[in-house]
Short mmCIF file of C-alpha atoms in Angstrom, two decimals:
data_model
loop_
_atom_site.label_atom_id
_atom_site.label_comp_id
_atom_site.label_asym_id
_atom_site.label_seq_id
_atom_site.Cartn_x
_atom_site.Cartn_y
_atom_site.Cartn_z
CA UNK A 2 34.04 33.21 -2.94
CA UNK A 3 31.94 30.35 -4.58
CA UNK A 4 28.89 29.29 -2.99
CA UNK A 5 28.99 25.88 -0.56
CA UNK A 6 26.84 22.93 -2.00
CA UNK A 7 24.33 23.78 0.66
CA UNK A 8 23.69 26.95 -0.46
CA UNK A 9 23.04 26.33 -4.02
CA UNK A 10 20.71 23.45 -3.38
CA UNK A 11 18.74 25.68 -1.41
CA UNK A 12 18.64 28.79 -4.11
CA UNK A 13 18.07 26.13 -6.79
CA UNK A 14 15.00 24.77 -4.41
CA UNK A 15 14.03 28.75 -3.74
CA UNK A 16 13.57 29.87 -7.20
CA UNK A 17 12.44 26.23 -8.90
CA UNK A 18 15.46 25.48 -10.54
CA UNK A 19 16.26 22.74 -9.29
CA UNK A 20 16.01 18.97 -11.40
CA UNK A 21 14.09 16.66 -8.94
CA UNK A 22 14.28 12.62 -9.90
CA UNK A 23 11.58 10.26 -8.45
CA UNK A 24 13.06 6.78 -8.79
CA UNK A 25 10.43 4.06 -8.55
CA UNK A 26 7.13 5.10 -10.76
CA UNK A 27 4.75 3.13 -8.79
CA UNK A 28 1.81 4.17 -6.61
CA UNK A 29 4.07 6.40 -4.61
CA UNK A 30 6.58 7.59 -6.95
CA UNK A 31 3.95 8.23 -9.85
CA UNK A 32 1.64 10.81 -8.10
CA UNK A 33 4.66 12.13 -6.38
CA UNK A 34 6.34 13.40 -9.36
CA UNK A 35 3.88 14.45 -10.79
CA UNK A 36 3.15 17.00 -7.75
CA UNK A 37 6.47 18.26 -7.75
CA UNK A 38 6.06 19.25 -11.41
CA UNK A 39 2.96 20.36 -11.02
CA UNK A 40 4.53 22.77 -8.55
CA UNK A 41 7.02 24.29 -11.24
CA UNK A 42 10.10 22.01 -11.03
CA UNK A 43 11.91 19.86 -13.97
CA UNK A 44 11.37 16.03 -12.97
CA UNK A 45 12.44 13.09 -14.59
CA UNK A 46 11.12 9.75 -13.15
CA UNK A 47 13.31 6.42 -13.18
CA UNK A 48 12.23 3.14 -13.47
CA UNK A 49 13.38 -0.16 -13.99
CA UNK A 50 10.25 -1.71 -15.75
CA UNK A 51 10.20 -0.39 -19.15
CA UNK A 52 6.32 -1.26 -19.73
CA UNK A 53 5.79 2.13 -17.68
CA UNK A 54 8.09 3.94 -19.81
CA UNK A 55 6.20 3.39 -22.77
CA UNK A 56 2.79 4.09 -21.07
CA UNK A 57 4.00 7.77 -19.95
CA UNK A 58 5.83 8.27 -23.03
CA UNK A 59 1.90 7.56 -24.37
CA UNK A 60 0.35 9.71 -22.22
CA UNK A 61 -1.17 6.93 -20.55
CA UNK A 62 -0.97 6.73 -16.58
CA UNK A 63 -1.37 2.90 -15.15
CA UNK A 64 -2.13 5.31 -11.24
CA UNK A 65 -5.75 6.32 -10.60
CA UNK A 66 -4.19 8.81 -8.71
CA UNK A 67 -2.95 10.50 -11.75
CA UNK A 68 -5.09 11.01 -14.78
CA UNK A 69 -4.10 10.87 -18.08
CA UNK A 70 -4.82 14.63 -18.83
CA UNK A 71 -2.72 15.57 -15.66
CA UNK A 72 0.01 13.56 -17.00
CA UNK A 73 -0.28 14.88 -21.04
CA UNK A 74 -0.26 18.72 -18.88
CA UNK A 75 3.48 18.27 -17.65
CA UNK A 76 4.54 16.10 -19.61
CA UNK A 77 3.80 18.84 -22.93
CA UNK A 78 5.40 21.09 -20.65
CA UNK A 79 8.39 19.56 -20.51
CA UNK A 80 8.34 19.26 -16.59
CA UNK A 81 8.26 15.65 -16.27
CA UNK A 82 9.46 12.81 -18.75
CA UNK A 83 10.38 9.46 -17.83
CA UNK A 84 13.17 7.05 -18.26
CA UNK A 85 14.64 3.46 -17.64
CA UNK A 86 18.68 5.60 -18.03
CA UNK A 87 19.84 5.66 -14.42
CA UNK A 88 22.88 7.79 -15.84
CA UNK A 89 20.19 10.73 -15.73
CA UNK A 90 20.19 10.77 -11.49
CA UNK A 91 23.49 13.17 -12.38
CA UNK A 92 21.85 16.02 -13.48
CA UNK A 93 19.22 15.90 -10.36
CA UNK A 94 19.49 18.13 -7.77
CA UNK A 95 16.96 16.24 -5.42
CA UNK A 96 16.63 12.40 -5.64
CA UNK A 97 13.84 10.61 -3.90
CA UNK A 98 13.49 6.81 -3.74
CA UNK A 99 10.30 5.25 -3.85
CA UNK A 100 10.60 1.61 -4.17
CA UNK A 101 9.43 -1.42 -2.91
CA UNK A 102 10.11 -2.74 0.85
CA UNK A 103 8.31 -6.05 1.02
CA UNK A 104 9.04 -8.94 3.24
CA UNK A 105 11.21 -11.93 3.17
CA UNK A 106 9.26 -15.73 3.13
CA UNK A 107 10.57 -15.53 6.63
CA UNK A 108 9.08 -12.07 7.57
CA UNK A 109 12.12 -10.34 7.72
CA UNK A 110 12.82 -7.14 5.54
CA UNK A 111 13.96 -7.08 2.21
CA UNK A 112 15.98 -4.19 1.32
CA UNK A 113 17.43 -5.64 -2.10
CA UNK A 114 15.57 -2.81 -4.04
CA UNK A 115 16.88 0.20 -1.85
CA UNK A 116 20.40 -1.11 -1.73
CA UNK A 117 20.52 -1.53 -5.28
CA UNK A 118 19.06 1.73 -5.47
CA UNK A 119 21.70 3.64 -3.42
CA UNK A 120 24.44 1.80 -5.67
CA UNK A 121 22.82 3.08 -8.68
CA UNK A 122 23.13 6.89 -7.03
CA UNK A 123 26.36 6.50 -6.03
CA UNK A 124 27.84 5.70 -9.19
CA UNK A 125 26.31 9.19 -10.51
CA UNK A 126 26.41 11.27 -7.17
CA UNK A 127 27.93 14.67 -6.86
CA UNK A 128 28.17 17.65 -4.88
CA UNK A 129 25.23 19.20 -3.88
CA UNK A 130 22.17 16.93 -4.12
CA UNK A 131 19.74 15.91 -1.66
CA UNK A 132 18.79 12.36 -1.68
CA UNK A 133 15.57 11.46 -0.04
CA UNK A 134 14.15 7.86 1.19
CA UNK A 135 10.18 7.62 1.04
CA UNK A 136 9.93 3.93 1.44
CA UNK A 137 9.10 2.58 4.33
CA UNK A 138 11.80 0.74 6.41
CA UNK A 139 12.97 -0.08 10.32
CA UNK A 140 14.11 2.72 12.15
CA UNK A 141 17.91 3.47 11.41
CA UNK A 142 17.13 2.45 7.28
CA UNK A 143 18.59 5.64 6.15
CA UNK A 144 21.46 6.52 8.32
CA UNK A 145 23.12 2.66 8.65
CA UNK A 146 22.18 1.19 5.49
CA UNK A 147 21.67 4.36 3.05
CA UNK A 148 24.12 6.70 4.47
CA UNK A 149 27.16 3.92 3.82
CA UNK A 150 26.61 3.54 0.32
CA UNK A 151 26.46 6.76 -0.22
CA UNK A 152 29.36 7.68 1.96
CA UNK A 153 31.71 4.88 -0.06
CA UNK A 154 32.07 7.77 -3.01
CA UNK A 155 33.87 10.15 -0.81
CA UNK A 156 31.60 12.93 -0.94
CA UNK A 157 31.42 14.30 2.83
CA UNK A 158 27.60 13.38 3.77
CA UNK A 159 26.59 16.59 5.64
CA UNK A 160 28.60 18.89 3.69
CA UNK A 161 28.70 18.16 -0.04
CA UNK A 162 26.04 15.22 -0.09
CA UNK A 163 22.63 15.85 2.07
CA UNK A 164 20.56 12.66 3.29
CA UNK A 165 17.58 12.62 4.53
CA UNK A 166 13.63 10.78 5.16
CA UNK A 167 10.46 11.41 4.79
CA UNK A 168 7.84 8.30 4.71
CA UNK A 169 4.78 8.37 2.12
CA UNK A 170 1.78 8.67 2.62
CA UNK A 171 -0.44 7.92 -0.16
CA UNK A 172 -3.95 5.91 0.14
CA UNK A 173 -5.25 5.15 -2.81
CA UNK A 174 -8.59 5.49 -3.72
CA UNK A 175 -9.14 8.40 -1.53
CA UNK A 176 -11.29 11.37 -2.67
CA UNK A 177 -10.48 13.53 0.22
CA UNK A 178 -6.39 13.80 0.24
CA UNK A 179 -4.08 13.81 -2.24
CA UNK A 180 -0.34 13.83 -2.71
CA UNK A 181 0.17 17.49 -1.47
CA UNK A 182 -2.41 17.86 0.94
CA UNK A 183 -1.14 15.39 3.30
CA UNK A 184 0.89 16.70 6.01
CA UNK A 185 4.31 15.46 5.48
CA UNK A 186 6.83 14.19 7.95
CA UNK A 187 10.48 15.35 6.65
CA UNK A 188 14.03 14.93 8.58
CA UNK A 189 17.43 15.00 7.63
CA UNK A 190 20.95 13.30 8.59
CA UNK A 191 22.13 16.08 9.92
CA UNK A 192 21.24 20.19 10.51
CA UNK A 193 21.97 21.17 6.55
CA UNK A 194 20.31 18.27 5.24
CA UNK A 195 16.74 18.84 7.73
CA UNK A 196 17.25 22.83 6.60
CA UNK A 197 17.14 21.05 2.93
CA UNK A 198 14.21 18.62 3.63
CA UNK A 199 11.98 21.75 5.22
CA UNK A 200 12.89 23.68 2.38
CA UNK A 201 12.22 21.11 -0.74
CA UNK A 202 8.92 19.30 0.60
CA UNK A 203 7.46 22.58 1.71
CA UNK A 204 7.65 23.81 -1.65
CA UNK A 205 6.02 20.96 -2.88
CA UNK A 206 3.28 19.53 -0.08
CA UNK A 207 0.75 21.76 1.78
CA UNK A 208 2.07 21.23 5.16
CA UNK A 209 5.48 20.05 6.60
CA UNK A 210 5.81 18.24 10.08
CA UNK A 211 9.56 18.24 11.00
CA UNK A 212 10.82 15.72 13.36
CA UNK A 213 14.69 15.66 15.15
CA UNK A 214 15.92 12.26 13.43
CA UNK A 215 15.45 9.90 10.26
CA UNK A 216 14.94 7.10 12.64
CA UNK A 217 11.96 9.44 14.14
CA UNK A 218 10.42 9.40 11.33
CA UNK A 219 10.92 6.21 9.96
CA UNK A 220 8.78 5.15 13.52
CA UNK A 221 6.64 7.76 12.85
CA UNK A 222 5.10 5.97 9.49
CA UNK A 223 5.68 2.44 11.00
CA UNK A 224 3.60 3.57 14.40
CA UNK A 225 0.85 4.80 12.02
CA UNK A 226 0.43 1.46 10.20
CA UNK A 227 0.64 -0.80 12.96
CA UNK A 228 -1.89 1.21 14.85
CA UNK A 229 -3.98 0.13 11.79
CA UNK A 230 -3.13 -3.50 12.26
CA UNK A 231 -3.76 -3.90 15.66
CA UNK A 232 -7.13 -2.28 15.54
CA UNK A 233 -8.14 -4.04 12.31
CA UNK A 234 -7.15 -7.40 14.43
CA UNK A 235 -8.95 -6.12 17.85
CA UNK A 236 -12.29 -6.33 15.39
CA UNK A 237 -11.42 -9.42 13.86
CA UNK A 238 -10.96 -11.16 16.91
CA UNK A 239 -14.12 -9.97 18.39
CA UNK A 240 -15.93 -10.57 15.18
CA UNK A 241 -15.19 -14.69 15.90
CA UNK A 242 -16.12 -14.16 19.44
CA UNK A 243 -19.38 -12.30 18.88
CA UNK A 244 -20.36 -14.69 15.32
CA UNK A 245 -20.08 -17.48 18.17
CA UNK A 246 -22.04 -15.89 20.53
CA UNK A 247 -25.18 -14.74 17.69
CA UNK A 248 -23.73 -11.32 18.00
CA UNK A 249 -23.79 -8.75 14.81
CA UNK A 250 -20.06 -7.49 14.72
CA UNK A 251 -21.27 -4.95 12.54
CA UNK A 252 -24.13 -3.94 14.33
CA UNK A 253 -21.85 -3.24 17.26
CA UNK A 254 -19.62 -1.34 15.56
CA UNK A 255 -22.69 1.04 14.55
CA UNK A 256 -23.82 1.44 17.54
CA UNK A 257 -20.30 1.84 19.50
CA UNK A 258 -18.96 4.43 16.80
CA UNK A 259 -22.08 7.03 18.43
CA UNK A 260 -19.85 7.69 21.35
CA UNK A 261 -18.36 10.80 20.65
CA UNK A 262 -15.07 10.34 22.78
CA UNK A 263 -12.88 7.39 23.11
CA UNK A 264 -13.68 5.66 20.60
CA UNK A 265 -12.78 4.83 16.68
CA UNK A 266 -14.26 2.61 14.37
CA UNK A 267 -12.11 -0.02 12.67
CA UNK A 268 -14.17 -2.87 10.87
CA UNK A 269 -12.96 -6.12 10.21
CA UNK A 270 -12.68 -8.04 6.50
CA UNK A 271 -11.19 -11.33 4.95
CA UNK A 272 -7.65 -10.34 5.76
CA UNK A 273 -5.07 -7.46 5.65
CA UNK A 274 -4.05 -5.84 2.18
CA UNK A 275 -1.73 -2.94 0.16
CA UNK A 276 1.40 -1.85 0.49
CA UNK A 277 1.92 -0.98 4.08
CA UNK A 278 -0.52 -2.57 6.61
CA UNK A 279 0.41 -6.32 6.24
CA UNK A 280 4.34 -5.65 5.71
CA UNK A 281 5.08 -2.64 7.94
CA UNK A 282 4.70 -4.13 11.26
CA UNK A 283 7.41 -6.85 10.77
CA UNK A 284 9.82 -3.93 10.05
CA UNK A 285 9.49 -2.88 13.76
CA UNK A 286 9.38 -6.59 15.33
CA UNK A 287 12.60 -7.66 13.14
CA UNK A 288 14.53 -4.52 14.25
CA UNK A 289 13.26 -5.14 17.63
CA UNK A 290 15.06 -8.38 18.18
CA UNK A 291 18.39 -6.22 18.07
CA UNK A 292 17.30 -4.68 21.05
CA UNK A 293 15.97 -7.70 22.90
CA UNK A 294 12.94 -6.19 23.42
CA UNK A 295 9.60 -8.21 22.41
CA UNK A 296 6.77 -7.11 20.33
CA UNK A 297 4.21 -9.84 21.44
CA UNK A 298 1.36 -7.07 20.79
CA UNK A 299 2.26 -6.29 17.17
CA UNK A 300 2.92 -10.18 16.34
CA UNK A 301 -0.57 -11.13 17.76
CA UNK A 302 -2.30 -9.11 15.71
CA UNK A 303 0.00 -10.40 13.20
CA UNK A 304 -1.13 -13.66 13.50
CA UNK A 305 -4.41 -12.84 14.24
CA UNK A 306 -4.61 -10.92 10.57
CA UNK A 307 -3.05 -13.32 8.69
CA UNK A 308 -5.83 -16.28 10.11
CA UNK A 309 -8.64 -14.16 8.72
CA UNK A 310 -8.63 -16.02 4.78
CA UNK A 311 -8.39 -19.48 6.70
CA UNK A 312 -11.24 -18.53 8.94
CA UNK A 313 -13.64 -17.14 6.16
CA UNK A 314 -13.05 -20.07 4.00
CA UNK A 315 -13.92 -22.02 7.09
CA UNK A 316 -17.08 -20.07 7.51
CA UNK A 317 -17.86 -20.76 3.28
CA UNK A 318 -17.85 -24.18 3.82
CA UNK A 319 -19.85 -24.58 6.71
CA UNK A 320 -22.80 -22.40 4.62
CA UNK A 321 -22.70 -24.50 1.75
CA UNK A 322 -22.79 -27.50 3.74
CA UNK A 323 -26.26 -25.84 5.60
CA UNK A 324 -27.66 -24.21 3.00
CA UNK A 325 -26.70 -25.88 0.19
CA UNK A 326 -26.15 -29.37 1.51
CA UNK A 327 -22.85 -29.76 -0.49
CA UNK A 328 -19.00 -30.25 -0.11
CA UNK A 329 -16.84 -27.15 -0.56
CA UNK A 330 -14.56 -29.43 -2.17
CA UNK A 331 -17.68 -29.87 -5.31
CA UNK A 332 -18.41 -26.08 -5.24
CA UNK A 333 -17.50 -23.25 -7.97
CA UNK A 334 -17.62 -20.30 -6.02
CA UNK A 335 -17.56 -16.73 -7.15
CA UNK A 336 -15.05 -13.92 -5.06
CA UNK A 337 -16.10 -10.16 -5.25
CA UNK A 338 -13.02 -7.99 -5.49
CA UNK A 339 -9.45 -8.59 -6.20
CA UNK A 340 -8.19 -5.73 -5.12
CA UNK A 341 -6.85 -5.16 -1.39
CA UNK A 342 -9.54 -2.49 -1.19
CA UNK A 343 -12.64 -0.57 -2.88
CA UNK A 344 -12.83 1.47 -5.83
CA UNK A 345 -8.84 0.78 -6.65
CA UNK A 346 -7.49 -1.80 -9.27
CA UNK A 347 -4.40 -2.34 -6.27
CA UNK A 348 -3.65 -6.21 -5.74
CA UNK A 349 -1.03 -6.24 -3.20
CA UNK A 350 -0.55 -8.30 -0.69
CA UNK A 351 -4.70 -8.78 -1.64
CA UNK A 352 -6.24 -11.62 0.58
CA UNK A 353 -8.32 -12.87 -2.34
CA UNK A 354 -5.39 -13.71 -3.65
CA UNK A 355 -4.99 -16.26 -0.21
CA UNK A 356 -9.08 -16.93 -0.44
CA UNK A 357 -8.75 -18.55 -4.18
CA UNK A 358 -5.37 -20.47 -2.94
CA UNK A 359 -7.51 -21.97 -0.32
CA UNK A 360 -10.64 -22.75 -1.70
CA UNK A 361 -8.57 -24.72 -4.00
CA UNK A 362 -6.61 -26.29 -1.95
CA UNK A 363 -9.60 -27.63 -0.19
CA UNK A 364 -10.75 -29.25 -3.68
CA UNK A 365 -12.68 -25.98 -4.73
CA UNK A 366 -13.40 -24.13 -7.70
CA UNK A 367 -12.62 -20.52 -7.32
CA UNK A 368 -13.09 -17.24 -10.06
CA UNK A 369 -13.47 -13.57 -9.60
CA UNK A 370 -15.25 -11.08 -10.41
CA UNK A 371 -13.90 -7.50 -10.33
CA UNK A 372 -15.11 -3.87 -11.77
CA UNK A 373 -11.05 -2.36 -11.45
CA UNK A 374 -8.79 -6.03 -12.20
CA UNK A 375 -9.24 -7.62 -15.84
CA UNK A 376 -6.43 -10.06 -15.22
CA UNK A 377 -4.62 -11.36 -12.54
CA UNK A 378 -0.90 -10.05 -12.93
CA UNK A 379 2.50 -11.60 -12.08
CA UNK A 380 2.91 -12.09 -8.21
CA UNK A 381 5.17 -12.67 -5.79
CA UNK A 382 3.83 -15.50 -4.20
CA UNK A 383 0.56 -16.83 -6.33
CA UNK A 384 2.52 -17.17 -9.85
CA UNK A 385 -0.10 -20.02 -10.82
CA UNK A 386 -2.83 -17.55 -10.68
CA UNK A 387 -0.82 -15.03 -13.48
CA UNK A 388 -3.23 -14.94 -16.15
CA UNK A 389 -6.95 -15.98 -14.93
CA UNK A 390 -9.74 -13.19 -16.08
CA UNK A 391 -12.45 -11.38 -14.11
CA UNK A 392 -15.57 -13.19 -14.70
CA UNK A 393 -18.38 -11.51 -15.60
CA UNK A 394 -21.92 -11.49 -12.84
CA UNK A 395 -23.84 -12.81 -16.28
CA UNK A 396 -22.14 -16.01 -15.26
CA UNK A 397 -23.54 -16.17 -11.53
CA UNK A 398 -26.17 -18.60 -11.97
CA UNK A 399 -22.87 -20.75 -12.94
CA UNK A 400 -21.80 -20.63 -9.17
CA UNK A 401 -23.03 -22.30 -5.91
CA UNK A 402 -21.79 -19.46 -4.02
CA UNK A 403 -20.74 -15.54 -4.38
CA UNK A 404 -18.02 -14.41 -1.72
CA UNK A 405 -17.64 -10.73 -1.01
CA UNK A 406 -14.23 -9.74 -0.21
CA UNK A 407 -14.09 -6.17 -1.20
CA UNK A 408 -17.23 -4.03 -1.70
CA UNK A 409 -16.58 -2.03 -4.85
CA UNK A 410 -19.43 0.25 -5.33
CA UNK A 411 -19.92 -0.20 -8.59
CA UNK A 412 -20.95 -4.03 -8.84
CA UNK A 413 -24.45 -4.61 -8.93
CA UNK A 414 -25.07 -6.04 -5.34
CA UNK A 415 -29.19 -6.65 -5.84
CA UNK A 416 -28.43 -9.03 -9.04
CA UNK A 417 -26.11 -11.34 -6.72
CA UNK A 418 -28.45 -11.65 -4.06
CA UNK A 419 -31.48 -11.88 -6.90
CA UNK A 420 -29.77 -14.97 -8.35
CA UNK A 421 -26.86 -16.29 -6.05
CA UNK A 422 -27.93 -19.66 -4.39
CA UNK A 423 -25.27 -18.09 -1.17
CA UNK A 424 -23.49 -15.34 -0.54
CA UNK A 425 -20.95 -15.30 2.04
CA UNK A 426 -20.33 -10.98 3.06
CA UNK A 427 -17.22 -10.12 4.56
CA UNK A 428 -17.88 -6.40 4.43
CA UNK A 429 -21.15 -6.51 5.51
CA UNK A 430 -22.09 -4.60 2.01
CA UNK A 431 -25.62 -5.88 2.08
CA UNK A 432 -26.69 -4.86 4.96
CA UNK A 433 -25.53 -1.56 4.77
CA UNK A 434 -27.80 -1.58 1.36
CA UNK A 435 -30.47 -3.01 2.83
CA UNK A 436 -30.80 -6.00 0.59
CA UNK A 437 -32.28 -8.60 1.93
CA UNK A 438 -33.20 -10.88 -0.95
CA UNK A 439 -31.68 -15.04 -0.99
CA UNK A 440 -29.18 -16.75 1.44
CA UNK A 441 -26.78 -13.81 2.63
CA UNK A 442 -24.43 -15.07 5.47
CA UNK A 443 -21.95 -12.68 7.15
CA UNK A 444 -18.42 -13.26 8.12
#
């Protein structure tokens, strides 16, 4: 008696055997892959942009999280090569899907790339594979808008065809967790494909956290981010309360983080950034709406977040005007850090991005200067800034102002405040250096 699909997905998963495809090579998919193979199985990685094709192919990794050497390791191996050939998904045992979830101009989700993604799987599935969702969506994602498409082939989903989620994780930048040291949250459509899930990810990732539903753990990643967001607005609310009041936000912070119950420190910036923090919480508030049930928390903090760029360009021009005596609209003024966050060459969703769009728009001259970003790439929603070049601190004495927006460590922080007429600190980067030299302003 032959085995049942079930069965041989599992011994395949058991003994290593079995072909794993990441589709979507980005900051998720990328390191992802490359763990799997790292952990003895045959993965090929699809993607649609053929630019990161070539780079693997050249032994060249566009992910800090993945060096170059790790990369030449499996890929001379022959445990991971990469491909733009969708027609490749047949021979995987385990498909996972990490691509992009962003927003609509209207805040609702966009799910064009996982749709198109399923369609591209079913036109190759078969008996026997597991097919995974990692991107993060509104509870219900995977078993009323995945399950469907996958279901249209005919293949019994449960039986043949296994289904299930497990939301990423990744934060890049960080030194202290990785890809397979982060505790994953897996769950499957059904008893087989959770059995499947448990099985694959825990040969793969230090630690497995099942849960009883997809939709459970879909909430489970959009519960972690929004706890972010609300937090990260809490502090940026009080920061405007306290700047009126002559209060040191961060100086509060400091001293309130001491308490050793009770209490966690979130710190406030220019605006929210990456993949997940600004996006995620209008996945919940959208599906809410089905329900009737309001989310007035979440879209205050919303709101609150996406003021911070207005209210720190408001707080530039009211510096140059005391300090400098001059019109923001007659200013060339220098941002610190592209990127949504330190140490990382990661733009998206970045709120300098918003900060030069506003300083202009106020008759402003705005540049940047970042360590990680050489150019400003194609975006969404800032295509007239495609193209414009990190400037280098030589040129400060160019400026009438230097705003901080991320605090990279490795941009020399004493030369600004040697020879910038203002700087305007968001992260509060001097302070925590001690520097004390020239016109330093927080906000």
């Amino acid at each position: 008696m032959s085995m049942s699909s079930h069965a041989v997905l599992l011994s395949r998963i058991a003994n290593r055997t079995a072909h794993a495809g990441v589709i979507g090579l980005g900051y998720v998919g990328l390191p992802l892959a490359i763990a799997i193979a790292r952990k003895g199985f045959t993965v090929t990685g699809f993607d649609i942009d053929p630019g990161k094709i070539v780079a693997i192919e050249a032994g060249k990794s566009y992910i800090e999280a993945v060096g170059d050497d790790v990369l030449a390791v499996e890929r001379n191996a022959g445990r991971f090569s990469a491909t733009v050939d969708f027609d490749g998904l047949a021979a995987c045992d385990v498909i996972v899907i990490c691509v992009p979830t962003p927003l609509t101009r209207h805040r609702d989700p966009d799910l064009t790339y996982i749709v198109k993604t399923c369609q591209d799987i079913a036109l190759r599935l078969r008996p026997g594979q597991l097919v995974v969702l990692e991107s993060t969506t509104y509870p219900g994602t995977t078993t009323d808008v995945v399950r469907p498409i996958l279901a249209g082939t005919g293949l019994d989903i449960g039986a043949e065809v296994f289904l299930g989620f497990s939301p990423e994780r990744e934060d890049p930048g960080n030194r202290d967790f990785s890809t397979t040291s982060i505790p994953k949250i897996v769950a499957g459509d059904g008893a087989a494909a959770a059995e499947a899930m448990e099985a694959f990810y825990s040969a793969v990732v230090e630690r497995v956290v099942p849960v009883s539903t997809t939709a459970t753990a879909e909430a489970v990643k959009l519960t972690e981010n929004i706890f972010r967001a609300v937090n990260i607005a809490l502090v940026n609310e009080l920061k405007t309360v306290f700047e009126a009041m002559g209060i040191d936000i961060w100086e509060v912070i400091d001293a309130a983080k001491t308490k050793p119950f009770g209490y966690m420190p979130f710190y406030p910036g220019p605006g929210l950034g990456g993949h997940c923090i600004p996006i995620d919480p209008f996945y919940l508030t959208w599906k809410s709406r089905e329900y009737e049930m309001p989310t007035r928390f979440i879209e205050l903090a919303g709101e609150i977040n996406s003021a911070m760029p207005k209210h720190i360009v408001g707080r530039l021009a009211e510096a140059l005007d005391i300090h400098l005596g001059k019109a923001l609209s007659r200013s060339r003024v220098l941002i610190i850090g592209l990127a949504y966050k330190k140490n990382v060459p990661d733009i998206r969703e970045s709120p300098s991005l918003k900060l030069i769009e506003l300083i202009e728009e106020r008759g402003g001259s705005a540049s940047f200067h970042d360590p990680h970003v050489d150019e400003i790439p194609r975006t969404r929603e800032y295509l007239s800034l495609k193209g414009r070049r990190s400037v280098p601190l030589s040129e400060i004495a160019g400026f009438d102002a230097v705003l901080v927006a991320t605090d990279h460590d490795d941009v020399d922080y004493a030369l600004i405040a040697q020879q910038a007429p203002l700087v305007i600190d968001t992260r509060n980067v001097f302070a925590r250096r001690g520097i004390q030299d020239g016109v330093i302003v927080k906000a």
